Amino acid sequence: MGIIYHNKPEMKSPILLAAWPGIGNVGIITLATLRDQLGAGVLADIEPEEFFYPAGVNIKNGVQQELRFPLSRFYYQQWCGQDIVIFMGDEQPADGQNTYAQGSRAYNMANRVLDVAEELGCQRIITFGAAVTMTHHKIKPKVWAVANNKKFLNTIQERMPAEL
């Protein structure tokens, strides 16, 4: 089990943008919109069997044709001279009946995404999602950013509006 590459273009220091479904599907909607606006093509899929149960089955004349699994797919496109890789998962892998990523399946899926990022030479990984807050619906929403080092946080702050 592993990665199925549909294309493998040459890329120079790509950035990986990643999201799974979550609160309001903010991350998925954001990256699906970006993917569509950029016209990003399919790059690769993570084979699903070790992470998910089938989401459905196609049957024809009483015979099983195929099992349907959630997609965990990579897309790619170049934008303004920057190679962009977009990863989107249809579901978060979880052990048991949990809705959100948890356990060994989630850990292994994250590692698989990181393996692809490393193989492609990604220099930065940016994840997208949402957080529940006690905010009144009339208050202007904000964007939150968390970085794994001060230099990257400074870069984010330089490029974002003051409300960040």
Coordinates of N, CA and C in Angstrom, one line a residue:
M1 N 0.8 -1.2 0.0 CA 0.0 0.0 0.0 C 0.9 1.2 0.0
G2 N 0.5 2.3 -0.7 CA 1.3 3.4 -0.7 C 0.7 4.6 -1.5
I3 N 1.5 5.1 -2.4 CA 1.1 6.2 -3.2 C 1.0 5.8 -4.7
I4 N -0.1 6.2 -5.3 CA -0.3 6.0 -6.7 C -0.1 7.4 -7.4
Y5 N 1.0 7.5 -8.2 CA 1.2 8.7 -8.9 C 0.5 8.7 -10.3
H6 N -0.2 9.7 -10.6 CA -0.8 9.8 -11.9 C 0.0 10.7 -12.8
N7 N 0.7 11.6 -12.2 CA 1.7 12.5 -12.9 C 2.8 12.7 -12.0
K8 N 4.0 13.1 -12.5 CA 5.1 13.4 -11.6 C 5.9 14.5 -12.3
P9 N 5.4 15.7 -12.4 CA 6.1 16.8 -13.1 C 7.3 17.2 -12.2
E10 N 8.3 17.8 -12.9 CA 9.4 18.4 -12.2 C 9.0 19.6 -11.5
M11 N 9.3 19.7 -10.3 CA 8.9 20.9 -9.5 C 10.2 21.4 -8.8
K12 N 10.2 22.7 -8.5 CA 11.3 23.3 -7.8 C 10.7 23.9 -6.5
S13 N 11.2 23.3 -5.4 CA 10.8 23.8 -4.0 C 9.3 24.1 -3.9
P14 N 8.5 23.1 -4.2 CA 7.0 23.3 -4.0 C 6.6 23.6 -2.6
I15 N 5.5 24.2 -2.5 CA 4.8 24.4 -1.2 C 3.6 23.5 -1.1
L16 N 3.4 22.8 0.0 CA 2.3 21.9 0.2 C 1.2 22.5 1.0
L17 N 0.0 22.6 0.5 CA -1.2 23.1 1.2 C -2.0 21.9 1.5
A18 N -2.5 21.7 2.7 CA -3.2 20.5 3.1 C -4.4 20.8 3.9
A19 N -5.4 19.9 3.7 CA -6.7 20.1 4.5 C -7.4 18.7 4.5
W20 N -8.1 18.5 5.6 CA -9.1 17.4 5.8 C -10.4 18.1 6.2
P21 N -11.5 17.4 6.1 CA -12.8 17.9 6.6 C -12.7 18.2 8.1
G22 N -13.5 19.2 8.5 CA -13.5 19.6 9.9 C -14.6 20.6 10.2
I23 N -14.4 21.4 11.1 CA -15.3 22.4 11.5 C -15.8 23.3 10.3
G24 N -17.0 23.1 9.9 CA -17.5 23.9 8.8 C -16.9 23.6 7.4
N25 N -16.0 22.6 7.4 CA -15.2 22.3 6.2 C -14.5 23.4 5.6
V26 N -14.1 24.4 6.5 CA -13.4 25.6 6.0 C -12.1 25.3 5.2
G27 N -11.3 24.4 5.7 CA -10.1 24.0 5.0 C -10.3 23.4 3.7
I28 N -11.2 22.5 3.6 CA -11.5 21.8 2.4 C -12.1 22.7 1.3
I29 N -13.1 23.6 1.8 CA -13.7 24.5 0.8 C -12.6 25.5 0.3
T30 N -11.8 26.0 1.2 CA -10.7 26.9 0.8 C -9.8 26.3 -0.3
L31 N -9.3 25.0 0.0 CA -8.4 24.4 -1.0 C -9.1 23.9 -2.2
A32 N -10.4 23.5 -2.1 CA -11.1 23.1 -3.3 C -11.3 24.3 -4.3
T33 N -11.6 25.5 -3.7 CA -11.7 26.7 -4.4 C -10.4 27.1 -5.1
L34 N -9.3 27.0 -4.3 CA -8.0 27.3 -4.9 C -7.6 26.4 -6.0
R35 N -7.8 25.1 -5.7 CA -7.6 24.1 -6.8 C -8.3 24.4 -8.1
D36 N -9.6 24.7 -7.9 CA -10.4 25.0 -9.1 C -10.0 26.3 -9.8
Q37 N -9.7 27.3 -9.0 CA -9.3 28.6 -9.6 C -7.9 28.5 -10.3
L38 N -7.0 27.6 -9.8 CA -5.7 27.4 -10.4 C -5.7 26.4 -11.6
G39 N -6.8 25.7 -11.6 CA -6.9 24.6 -12.6 C -5.9 23.5 -12.3
A40 N -5.7 23.2 -11.0 CA -4.7 22.2 -10.6 C -5.0 20.8 -11.1
G41 N -4.0 20.1 -11.6 CA -4.2 18.7 -12.1 C -3.9 17.7 -11.0
V42 N -4.4 16.5 -11.2 CA -4.2 15.4 -10.3 C -2.8 14.9 -10.3
L43 N -2.2 14.8 -9.1 CA -0.8 14.4 -9.0 C -0.7 12.9 -8.5
A44 N -1.4 12.6 -7.4 CA -1.3 11.3 -6.8 C -2.4 11.1 -5.8
D45 N -2.6 9.8 -5.5 CA -3.6 9.4 -4.5 C -2.9 8.5 -3.5
I46 N -3.3 8.6 -2.2 CA -2.9 7.7 -1.2 C -3.8 6.5 -1.2
E47 N -3.3 5.3 -1.3 CA -4.1 4.1 -1.3 C -4.9 4.1 0.0
P48 N -6.2 3.9 -0.1 CA -7.1 4.1 1.1 C -7.3 2.9 2.0
E49 N -7.0 1.7 1.6 CA -7.5 0.5 2.3 C -7.0 0.4 3.7
E50 N -5.8 0.9 4.0 CA -5.3 0.8 5.4 C -5.8 1.9 6.3
F51 N -6.5 2.9 5.7 CA -6.9 4.0 6.5 C -8.5 4.1 6.7
F52 N -9.2 3.5 5.7 CA -10.7 3.7 5.7 C -11.4 2.4 5.5
Y53 N -12.6 2.4 6.0 CA -13.6 1.3 5.6 C -14.2 1.8 4.3
P54 N -14.7 0.9 3.4 CA -15.4 1.3 2.2 C -16.6 2.3 2.5
A55 N -16.7 3.3 1.7 CA -17.8 4.2 1.9 C -19.1 3.8 1.1
G56 N -18.9 2.8 0.2 CA -20.0 2.3 -0.6 C -19.5 1.2 -1.5
V57 N -20.4 0.6 -2.2 CA -20.0 -0.5 -3.2 C -20.9 -0.3 -4.4
N58 N -20.3 -0.5 -5.6 CA -21.1 -0.5 -6.8 C -21.4 -1.9 -7.2
I59 N -22.6 -2.2 -7.5 CA -23.1 -3.5 -7.8 C -23.8 -3.4 -9.2
K60 N -23.5 -4.4 -10.0 CA -24.2 -4.4 -11.4 C -24.7 -5.9 -11.6
N61 N -25.9 -6.0 -11.8 CA -26.6 -7.3 -12.0 C -26.2 -8.3 -10.9
G62 N -26.3 -7.8 -9.6 CA -26.0 -8.6 -8.5 C -24.6 -8.9 -8.2
V63 N -23.7 -8.4 -8.9 CA -22.2 -8.7 -8.8 C -21.5 -7.4 -8.3
Q64 N -20.7 -7.5 -7.3 CA -19.9 -6.4 -6.8 C -18.9 -6.0 -7.9
Q65 N -18.9 -4.7 -8.3 CA -18.0 -4.2 -9.3 C -16.8 -3.5 -8.7
E66 N -17.0 -2.7 -7.6 CA -15.9 -2.0 -7.0 C -16.4 -1.5 -5.6
L67 N -15.4 -1.4 -4.7 CA -15.7 -0.7 -3.4 C -15.3 0.7 -3.6
R68 N -16.0 1.6 -3.0 CA -15.7 3.1 -3.1 C -15.1 3.5 -1.7
F69 N -14.0 4.1 -1.8 CA -13.3 4.6 -0.6 C -13.2 6.1 -0.6
P70 N -13.0 6.8 0.5 CA -12.8 8.2 0.5 C -11.4 8.5 -0.2
L71 N -11.4 9.6 -0.9 CA -10.1 10.0 -1.6 C -9.2 10.7 -0.6
S72 N -7.9 10.5 -0.8 CA -6.8 11.3 -0.2 C -5.9 11.6 -1.4
R73 N -6.1 12.8 -1.9 CA -5.5 13.1 -3.2 C -4.7 14.4 -3.2
F74 N -3.6 14.3 -4.0 CA -2.7 15.4 -4.2 C -2.9 16.0 -5.6
Y75 N -2.9 17.3 -5.7 CA -3.0 18.1 -7.0 C -1.8 19.0 -7.1
Y76 N -1.5 19.5 -8.3 CA -0.4 20.3 -8.5 C -0.7 21.4 -9.5
Q77 N 0.0 22.5 -9.4 CA -0.1 23.6 -10.4 C 1.0 24.6 -10.0
Q78 N 1.5 25.3 -11.0 CA 2.4 26.4 -10.8 C 1.6 27.7 -10.8
W79 N 1.9 28.6 -9.9 CA 1.2 29.9 -9.7 C 2.2 30.9 -9.4
C80 N 2.3 32.0 -10.2 CA 3.2 33.1 -10.0 C 4.6 32.6 -9.8
G81 N 5.0 31.6 -10.6 CA 6.4 31.1 -10.5 C 6.6 30.1 -9.4
Q82 N 5.6 29.8 -8.5 CA 5.8 28.9 -7.4 C 5.0 27.6 -7.7
D83 N 5.7 26.5 -7.5 CA 5.0 25.2 -7.6 C 4.2 25.0 -6.4
I84 N 2.9 24.6 -6.6 CA 2.0 24.4 -5.5 C 1.5 23.0 -5.5
V85 N 1.5 22.3 -4.4 CA 1.0 20.9 -4.3 C -0.2 21.1 -3.3
I86 N -1.4 20.6 -3.6 CA -2.5 20.7 -2.7 C -2.9 19.3 -2.4
F87 N -3.1 19.0 -1.1 CA -3.5 17.7 -0.6 C -4.9 17.9 0.1
M88 N -5.9 17.1 -0.3 CA -7.2 17.1 0.3 C -7.6 15.7 0.6
G89 N -8.1 15.5 1.8 CA -8.7 14.2 2.1 C -10.2 14.3 2.3
D90 N -10.9 13.3 1.8 CA -12.4 13.3 1.9 C -12.8 13.1 3.3
E91 N -12.0 12.3 4.1 CA -12.3 12.0 5.5 C -11.0 12.0 6.3
Q92 N -11.2 12.3 7.6 CA -10.0 12.1 8.5 C -9.9 10.7 8.9
P93 N -8.8 10.1 8.8 CA -8.6 8.7 9.3 C -8.6 8.6 10.8
A94 N -9.4 7.7 11.3 CA -9.5 7.5 12.8 C -9.7 6.1 13.1
D95 N -9.2 5.7 14.3 CA -9.4 4.4 14.8 C -10.8 4.4 15.5
G96 N -11.6 3.4 15.3 CA -12.9 3.3 16.0 C -13.9 4.2 15.3
Q97 N -14.8 4.7 16.1 CA -16.0 5.4 15.6 C -15.8 7.0 15.7
N98 N -14.6 7.4 15.9 CA -14.4 8.9 16.0 C -14.5 9.6 14.6
T99 N -15.0 10.8 14.6 CA -15.2 11.6 13.4 C -13.8 12.3 13.0
Y100 N -13.1 12.6 14.0 CA -11.8 13.4 13.7 C -10.6 12.5 13.9
A101 N -9.5 12.9 13.2 CA -8.3 12.1 13.2 C -7.9 11.7 14.6
Q102 N -7.6 10.4 14.7 CA -7.1 9.9 16.0 C -6.5 8.6 15.8
G103 N -5.5 8.2 16.6 CA -4.9 6.9 16.6 C -3.9 6.6 15.5
S104 N -3.6 5.4 15.4 CA -2.5 5.0 14.4 C -2.9 5.3 13.0
R105 N -4.1 5.2 12.6 CA -4.5 5.5 11.2 C -4.2 7.0 10.9
A106 N -4.5 7.8 11.8 CA -4.3 9.3 11.6 C -2.8 9.6 11.5
Y107 N -2.1 8.9 12.4 CA -0.6 9.1 12.5 C 0.0 8.6 11.2
N108 N -0.4 7.4 10.8 CA 0.2 6.9 9.5 C -0.2 7.7 8.3
M109 N -1.4 8.2 8.3 CA -1.8 9.0 7.1 C -0.9 10.3 7.1
A110 N -0.8 10.9 8.3 CA 0.1 12.2 8.3 C 1.5 11.9 7.8
N111 N 2.0 10.7 8.2 CA 3.4 10.4 7.8 C 3.4 10.1 6.3
R112 N 2.3 9.5 5.7 CA 2.3 9.3 4.3 C 2.3 10.6 3.5
V113 N 1.5 11.6 4.0 CA 1.5 12.9 3.4 C 2.9 13.6 3.5
L114 N 3.5 13.5 4.7 CA 4.9 14.0 4.8 C 5.9 13.3 3.9
D115 N 5.7 12.0 3.7 CA 6.6 11.3 2.8 C 6.5 11.8 1.4
V116 N 5.3 12.1 0.9 CA 5.2 12.7 -0.4 C 5.8 14.1 -0.4
A117 N 5.5 14.9 0.6 CA 6.1 16.2 0.6 C 7.6 16.2 0.5
E118 N 8.2 15.2 1.3 CA 9.7 15.1 1.3 C 10.2 14.6 -0.1
E119 N 9.5 13.6 -0.7 CA 9.8 13.1 -2.0 C 9.8 14.2 -3.1
L120 N 8.8 15.1 -3.0 CA 8.6 16.2 -4.0 C 9.5 17.3 -3.7
G121 N 10.2 17.4 -2.5 CA 11.1 18.5 -2.2 C 10.4 19.7 -1.7
C122 N 9.2 19.5 -1.0 CA 8.4 20.6 -0.5 C 9.2 21.3 0.6
Q123 N 9.3 22.6 0.5 CA 10.0 23.5 1.4 C 9.2 24.0 2.6
R124 N 7.9 23.9 2.4 CA 7.0 24.5 3.4 C 5.7 23.7 3.3
I125 N 5.0 23.5 4.5 CA 3.7 22.8 4.5 C 2.8 23.8 5.3
I126 N 1.7 24.1 4.7 CA 0.7 24.9 5.3 C -0.6 24.2 5.3
T127 N -1.2 24.0 6.5 CA -2.5 23.3 6.7 C -3.6 24.3 6.9
F128 N -4.8 23.9 6.5 CA -6.0 24.8 6.6 C -7.0 24.1 7.4
G129 N -7.7 24.9 8.2 CA -8.8 24.4 9.0 C -9.5 25.5 9.7
A130 N -10.3 25.1 10.7 CA -11.1 26.1 11.5 C -11.1 25.7 12.9
A131 N -11.4 26.7 13.8 CA -11.5 26.4 15.2 C -12.8 27.0 15.7
V132 N -13.4 26.4 16.6 CA -14.6 26.9 17.3 C -14.3 27.9 18.3
T133 N -14.9 29.0 18.2 CA -14.7 30.1 19.2 C -16.0 30.6 19.7
M134 N -16.0 31.3 20.8 CA -17.2 32.0 21.3 C -17.3 33.4 20.7
T135 N -17.7 33.4 19.4 CA -17.8 34.6 18.7 C -19.3 34.9 18.3
H136 N -19.7 36.1 18.5 CA -21.1 36.4 18.1 C -21.1 36.6 16.6
H137 N -22.2 36.2 16.0 CA -22.3 36.2 14.5 C -22.2 37.6 13.9
K138 N -22.3 38.6 14.6 CA -22.2 40.0 14.1 C -20.7 40.5 14.1
I139 N -19.9 39.7 14.8 CA -18.4 40.1 14.9 C -17.7 39.6 13.6
K140 N -16.8 40.5 13.1 CA -16.1 40.1 11.9 C -15.1 38.9 12.2
P141 N -15.2 37.9 11.4 CA -14.3 36.7 11.7 C -12.8 37.1 11.5
K142 N -12.0 36.3 12.1 CA -10.5 36.6 12.0 C -9.8 35.3 11.4
V143 N -8.7 35.5 10.9 CA -7.8 34.5 10.5 C -6.7 34.3 11.6
W144 N -6.5 33.0 12.0 CA -5.5 32.7 13.0 C -4.4 32.0 12.2
A145 N -3.2 32.2 12.7 CA -2.0 31.6 12.1 C -1.1 31.1 13.2
V146 N -0.6 29.9 13.1 CA 0.4 29.4 14.0 C 1.5 28.8 13.2
A147 N 2.7 29.2 13.6 CA 3.9 28.7 12.8 C 4.8 27.9 13.8
N148 N 5.6 27.1 13.2 CA 6.5 26.2 14.0 C 7.9 26.9 14.3
N149 N 8.0 28.2 13.8 CA 9.2 28.9 14.2 C 8.9 30.4 14.0
K150 N 9.7 31.2 14.6 CA 9.5 32.7 14.7 C 9.7 33.3 13.3
K151 N 10.6 32.8 12.5 CA 10.9 33.4 11.2 C 9.7 33.3 10.3
F152 N 9.1 32.1 10.3 CA 7.9 31.9 9.5 C 6.7 32.7 10.0
L153 N 6.5 32.8 11.3 CA 5.5 33.6 11.8 C 5.7 35.1 11.4
N154 N 6.9 35.6 11.4 CA 7.1 37.0 10.9 C 6.8 37.1 9.4
T155 N 7.1 36.1 8.6 CA 6.7 36.1 7.2 C 5.2 36.2 7.0
I156 N 4.5 35.4 7.8 CA 3.0 35.4 7.7 C 2.5 36.8 8.1
Q157 N 3.0 37.3 9.2 CA 2.5 38.6 9.7 C 2.8 39.7 8.7
E158 N 3.9 39.7 8.0 CA 4.3 40.7 7.0 C 3.3 40.7 5.8
R159 N 2.8 39.5 5.5 CA 1.9 39.3 4.3 C 0.5 39.4 4.6
M160 N 0.1 39.4 5.8 CA -1.4 39.4 6.2 C -1.8 40.7 6.7
P161 N -3.1 40.9 6.6 CA -3.7 42.2 7.2 C -3.4 42.3 8.7
A162 N -3.6 43.5 9.2 CA -3.3 43.7 10.6 C -4.3 43.0 11.5
E163 N -5.4 42.5 11.0 CA -6.4 41.8 11.9 C -6.0 40.4 12.2
L164 N -4.9 39.9 11.6 CA -4.5 38.6 11.9 C -4.2 38.3 13.4

